[in-house]
Amino acid sequence: QVQLVDSGGGSVQAGGSLRLSCEPSGYGISNFYMGWFRQAPGKEREWVATILTGAGYTYYADQVKGRFTISQDYAKNTVYLQMNNLKPEDTAMYYCAAGSPASLRVVSDANDYSSWGQGTQVTVSS
């Protein structure tokens, strides 16, 4: 399994921006499905966005489309989630995840991802 280190969370006011980072430890990011999920207290884990590294295909949940951007930086071996125009309902613990193209079938299904980061907290105040 790939070890993932996710970071970049914090506290911002509504309308603000944050950039989350996800770096695999000891592995290159090429040819993985790298995704971001989030979980708010008392709620189920929710898919946010995914990128197929290498090809660069991106996928977004409807509730973040147009506000969030997932991207890859090979030089830094890092996947980013740029979050703009944040809303209080974006408040959650955000988790980076990695899945193999050989086994992943549904980008929004957490069960299809085999490696997870420890999470980084995002808090948006109104």
mmCIF file of C-alpha atoms in Angstrom:
data_model
loop_
_atom_site.group_PDB
_atom_site.id
_atom_site.type_symbol
_atom_site.label_atom_id
_atom_site.label_comp_id
_atom_site.label_asym_id
_atom_site.label_seq_id
_atom_site.Cartn_x
_atom_site.Cartn_y
_atom_site.Cartn_z
ATOM 1 C CA GLN A 1 0.000 0.000 0.000
ATOM 2 C CA VAL A 2 1.046 3.559 -0.669
ATOM 3 C CA GLN A 3 1.446 5.799 2.358
ATOM 4 C CA LEU A 4 -0.124 9.190 1.837
ATOM 5 C CA VAL A 5 0.617 12.419 3.670
ATOM 6 C CA ASP A 6 -2.094 15.013 3.355
ATOM 7 C CA SER A 7 -1.848 18.563 4.644
ATOM 8 C CA GLY A 8 -2.943 22.144 4.116
ATOM 9 C CA GLY A 9 -6.137 22.355 6.094
ATOM 10 C CA GLY A 10 -7.046 25.292 8.279
ATOM 11 C CA SER A 11 -9.714 27.756 9.287
ATOM 12 C CA VAL A 12 -11.052 30.350 6.875
ATOM 13 C CA GLN A 13 -14.067 32.552 6.494
ATOM 14 C CA ALA A 14 -16.726 31.875 3.904
ATOM 15 C CA GLY A 15 -15.533 32.914 0.466
ATOM 16 C CA GLY A 16 -11.917 32.172 1.318
ATOM 17 C CA SER A 17 -9.513 29.663 -0.207
ATOM 18 C CA LEU A 18 -7.312 26.808 0.899
ATOM 19 C CA ARG A 19 -5.019 24.411 -0.938
ATOM 20 C CA LEU A 20 -4.684 20.862 0.287
ATOM 21 C CA SER A 21 -1.678 18.720 -0.596
ATOM 22 C CA CYS A 22 -1.272 14.974 -0.852
ATOM 23 C CA GLU A 23 2.127 13.360 -1.222
ATOM 24 C CA PRO A 24 2.718 9.622 -1.527
ATOM 25 C CA SER A 25 5.614 8.474 0.600
ATOM 26 C CA GLY A 26 8.185 6.513 -1.346
ATOM 27 C CA TYR A 27 6.129 6.251 -4.541
ATOM 28 C CA GLY A 28 5.719 8.363 -7.629
ATOM 29 C CA ILE A 29 2.249 9.698 -8.301
ATOM 30 C CA SER A 30 2.127 8.531 -11.902
ATOM 31 C CA ASN A 31 -0.779 6.347 -12.999
ATOM 32 C CA PHE A 32 -2.898 6.368 -9.868
ATOM 33 C CA TYR A 33 -6.404 7.491 -9.216
ATOM 34 C CA MET A 34 -5.764 10.124 -6.539
ATOM 35 C CA GLY A 35 -8.905 11.280 -4.813
ATOM 36 C CA TRP A 36 -10.120 13.555 -2.061
ATOM 37 C CA PHE A 37 -12.925 12.634 0.279
ATOM 38 C CA ARG A 38 -14.357 14.520 3.235
ATOM 39 C CA GLN A 39 -16.282 13.658 6.350
ATOM 40 C CA ALA A 40 -18.174 16.058 8.545
ATOM 41 C CA PRO A 41 -19.148 15.142 12.117
ATOM 42 C CA GLY A 42 -22.148 12.839 12.151
ATOM 43 C CA LYS A 43 -22.107 12.391 8.377
ATOM 44 C CA GLU A 44 -20.867 9.719 6.022
ATOM 45 C CA ARG A 45 -17.629 10.071 4.101
ATOM 46 C CA GLU A 46 -18.281 11.998 0.899
ATOM 47 C CA TRP A 47 -16.340 11.958 -2.354
ATOM 48 C CA VAL A 48 -15.037 15.344 -3.493
ATOM 49 C CA ALA A 49 -12.744 14.950 -6.525
ATOM 50 C CA THR A 50 -10.391 12.552 -8.281
ATOM 51 C CA ILE A 51 -7.583 12.800 -10.789
ATOM 52 C CA LEU A 52 -6.091 10.029 -12.885
ATOM 53 C CA THR A 53 -2.454 11.021 -12.643
ATOM 54 C CA GLY A 54 -0.475 10.832 -15.852
ATOM 55 C CA ALA A 55 -3.451 11.264 -18.159
ATOM 56 C CA GLY A 56 -4.728 14.140 -16.040
ATOM 57 C CA TYR A 57 -8.408 13.240 -16.258
ATOM 58 C CA THR A 58 -10.357 14.936 -13.472
ATOM 59 C CA TYR A 59 -13.704 14.204 -11.857
ATOM 60 C CA TYR A 60 -15.706 16.334 -9.422
ATOM 61 C CA ALA A 61 -18.698 16.004 -7.184
ATOM 62 C CA ASP A 62 -21.498 18.352 -8.191
ATOM 63 C CA GLN A 63 -21.346 20.291 -4.938
ATOM 64 C CA VAL A 64 -17.745 21.399 -5.562
ATOM 65 C CA LYS A 65 -17.670 21.692 -9.337
ATOM 66 C CA GLY A 66 -16.536 25.151 -10.374
ATOM 67 C CA ARG A 67 -15.075 25.919 -6.933
ATOM 68 C CA PHE A 68 -12.501 23.170 -6.380
ATOM 69 C CA THR A 69 -9.678 22.117 -8.680
ATOM 70 C CA ILE A 70 -7.641 18.941 -8.380
ATOM 71 C CA SER A 71 -4.224 18.938 -10.011
ATOM 72 C CA GLN A 72 -0.886 17.121 -10.121
ATOM 73 C CA ASP A 73 2.704 18.303 -9.892
ATOM 74 C CA TYR A 74 5.179 15.618 -10.920
ATOM 75 C CA ALA A 75 8.205 17.659 -9.942
ATOM 76 C CA LYS A 76 6.950 17.823 -6.367
ATOM 77 C CA ASN A 77 5.291 14.388 -6.487
ATOM 78 C CA THR A 78 2.176 15.984 -5.085
ATOM 79 C CA VAL A 79 -1.523 16.165 -5.827
ATOM 80 C CA TYR A 80 -3.338 19.334 -4.839
ATOM 81 C CA LEU A 81 -6.914 20.293 -4.127
ATOM 82 C CA GLN A 82 -7.395 24.023 -4.613
ATOM 83 C CA MET A 83 -10.562 25.086 -2.848
ATOM 84 C CA ASN A 84 -12.024 28.489 -3.659
ATOM 85 C CA ASN A 85 -15.198 30.251 -2.560
ATOM 86 C CA LEU A 86 -15.406 28.005 0.469
ATOM 87 C CA LYS A 87 -18.739 27.632 2.215
ATOM 88 C CA PRO A 88 -19.556 26.614 5.793
ATOM 89 C CA GLU A 89 -20.932 23.334 4.446
ATOM 90 C CA ASP A 90 -17.413 22.500 3.186
ATOM 91 C CA THR A 91 -16.318 22.132 6.804
ATOM 92 C CA ALA A 92 -15.017 18.591 7.274
ATOM 93 C CA MET A 93 -11.994 16.403 7.691
ATOM 94 C CA TYR A 94 -10.498 15.947 4.239
ATOM 95 C CA TYR A 95 -8.735 12.742 3.280
ATOM 96 C CA CYS A 96 -6.478 11.966 0.360
ATOM 97 C CA ALA A 97 -6.823 8.511 -1.175
ATOM 98 C CA ALA A 98 -5.095 6.464 -3.849
ATOM 99 C CA GLY A 99 -6.460 3.693 -6.016
ATOM 100 C CA SER A 100 -5.019 1.514 -8.740
ATOM 101 C CA PRO A 101 -6.423 1.758 -12.272
ATOM 102 C CA ALA A 102 -6.274 -2.037 -12.288
ATOM 103 C CA SER A 103 -8.920 -2.297 -9.592
ATOM 104 C CA LEU A 104 -10.757 1.002 -9.239
ATOM 105 C CA ARG A 105 -14.169 0.953 -10.919
ATOM 106 C CA VAL A 106 -16.089 3.921 -9.520
ATOM 107 C CA VAL A 107 -14.137 7.089 -8.725
ATOM 108 C CA SER A 108 -16.687 8.190 -6.123
ATOM 109 C CA ASP A 109 -16.642 4.888 -4.200
ATOM 110 C CA ALA A 110 -14.352 5.050 -1.174
ATOM 111 C CA ASN A 111 -14.172 1.249 -1.124
ATOM 112 C CA ASP A 112 -12.286 1.320 -4.439
ATOM 113 C CA TYR A 113 -9.352 3.211 -2.915
ATOM 114 C CA SER A 114 -6.672 1.186 -1.167
ATOM 115 C CA SER A 115 -4.551 3.845 0.547
ATOM 116 C CA TRP A 116 -5.567 6.801 2.696
ATOM 117 C CA GLY A 117 -3.959 9.801 4.290
ATOM 118 C CA GLN A 118 -4.450 10.689 7.936
ATOM 119 C CA GLY A 119 -6.757 13.606 7.156
ATOM 120 C CA THR A 120 -6.543 17.368 7.394
ATOM 121 C CA GLN A 121 -9.232 19.547 8.963
ATOM 122 C CA VAL A 122 -10.949 22.300 7.010
ATOM 123 C CA THR A 123 -13.178 24.701 8.925
ATOM 124 C CA VAL A 124 -15.166 27.421 7.171
ATOM 125 C CA SER A 125 -16.926 30.027 9.281
ATOM 126 C CA SER A 126 -19.816 32.183 8.119
#
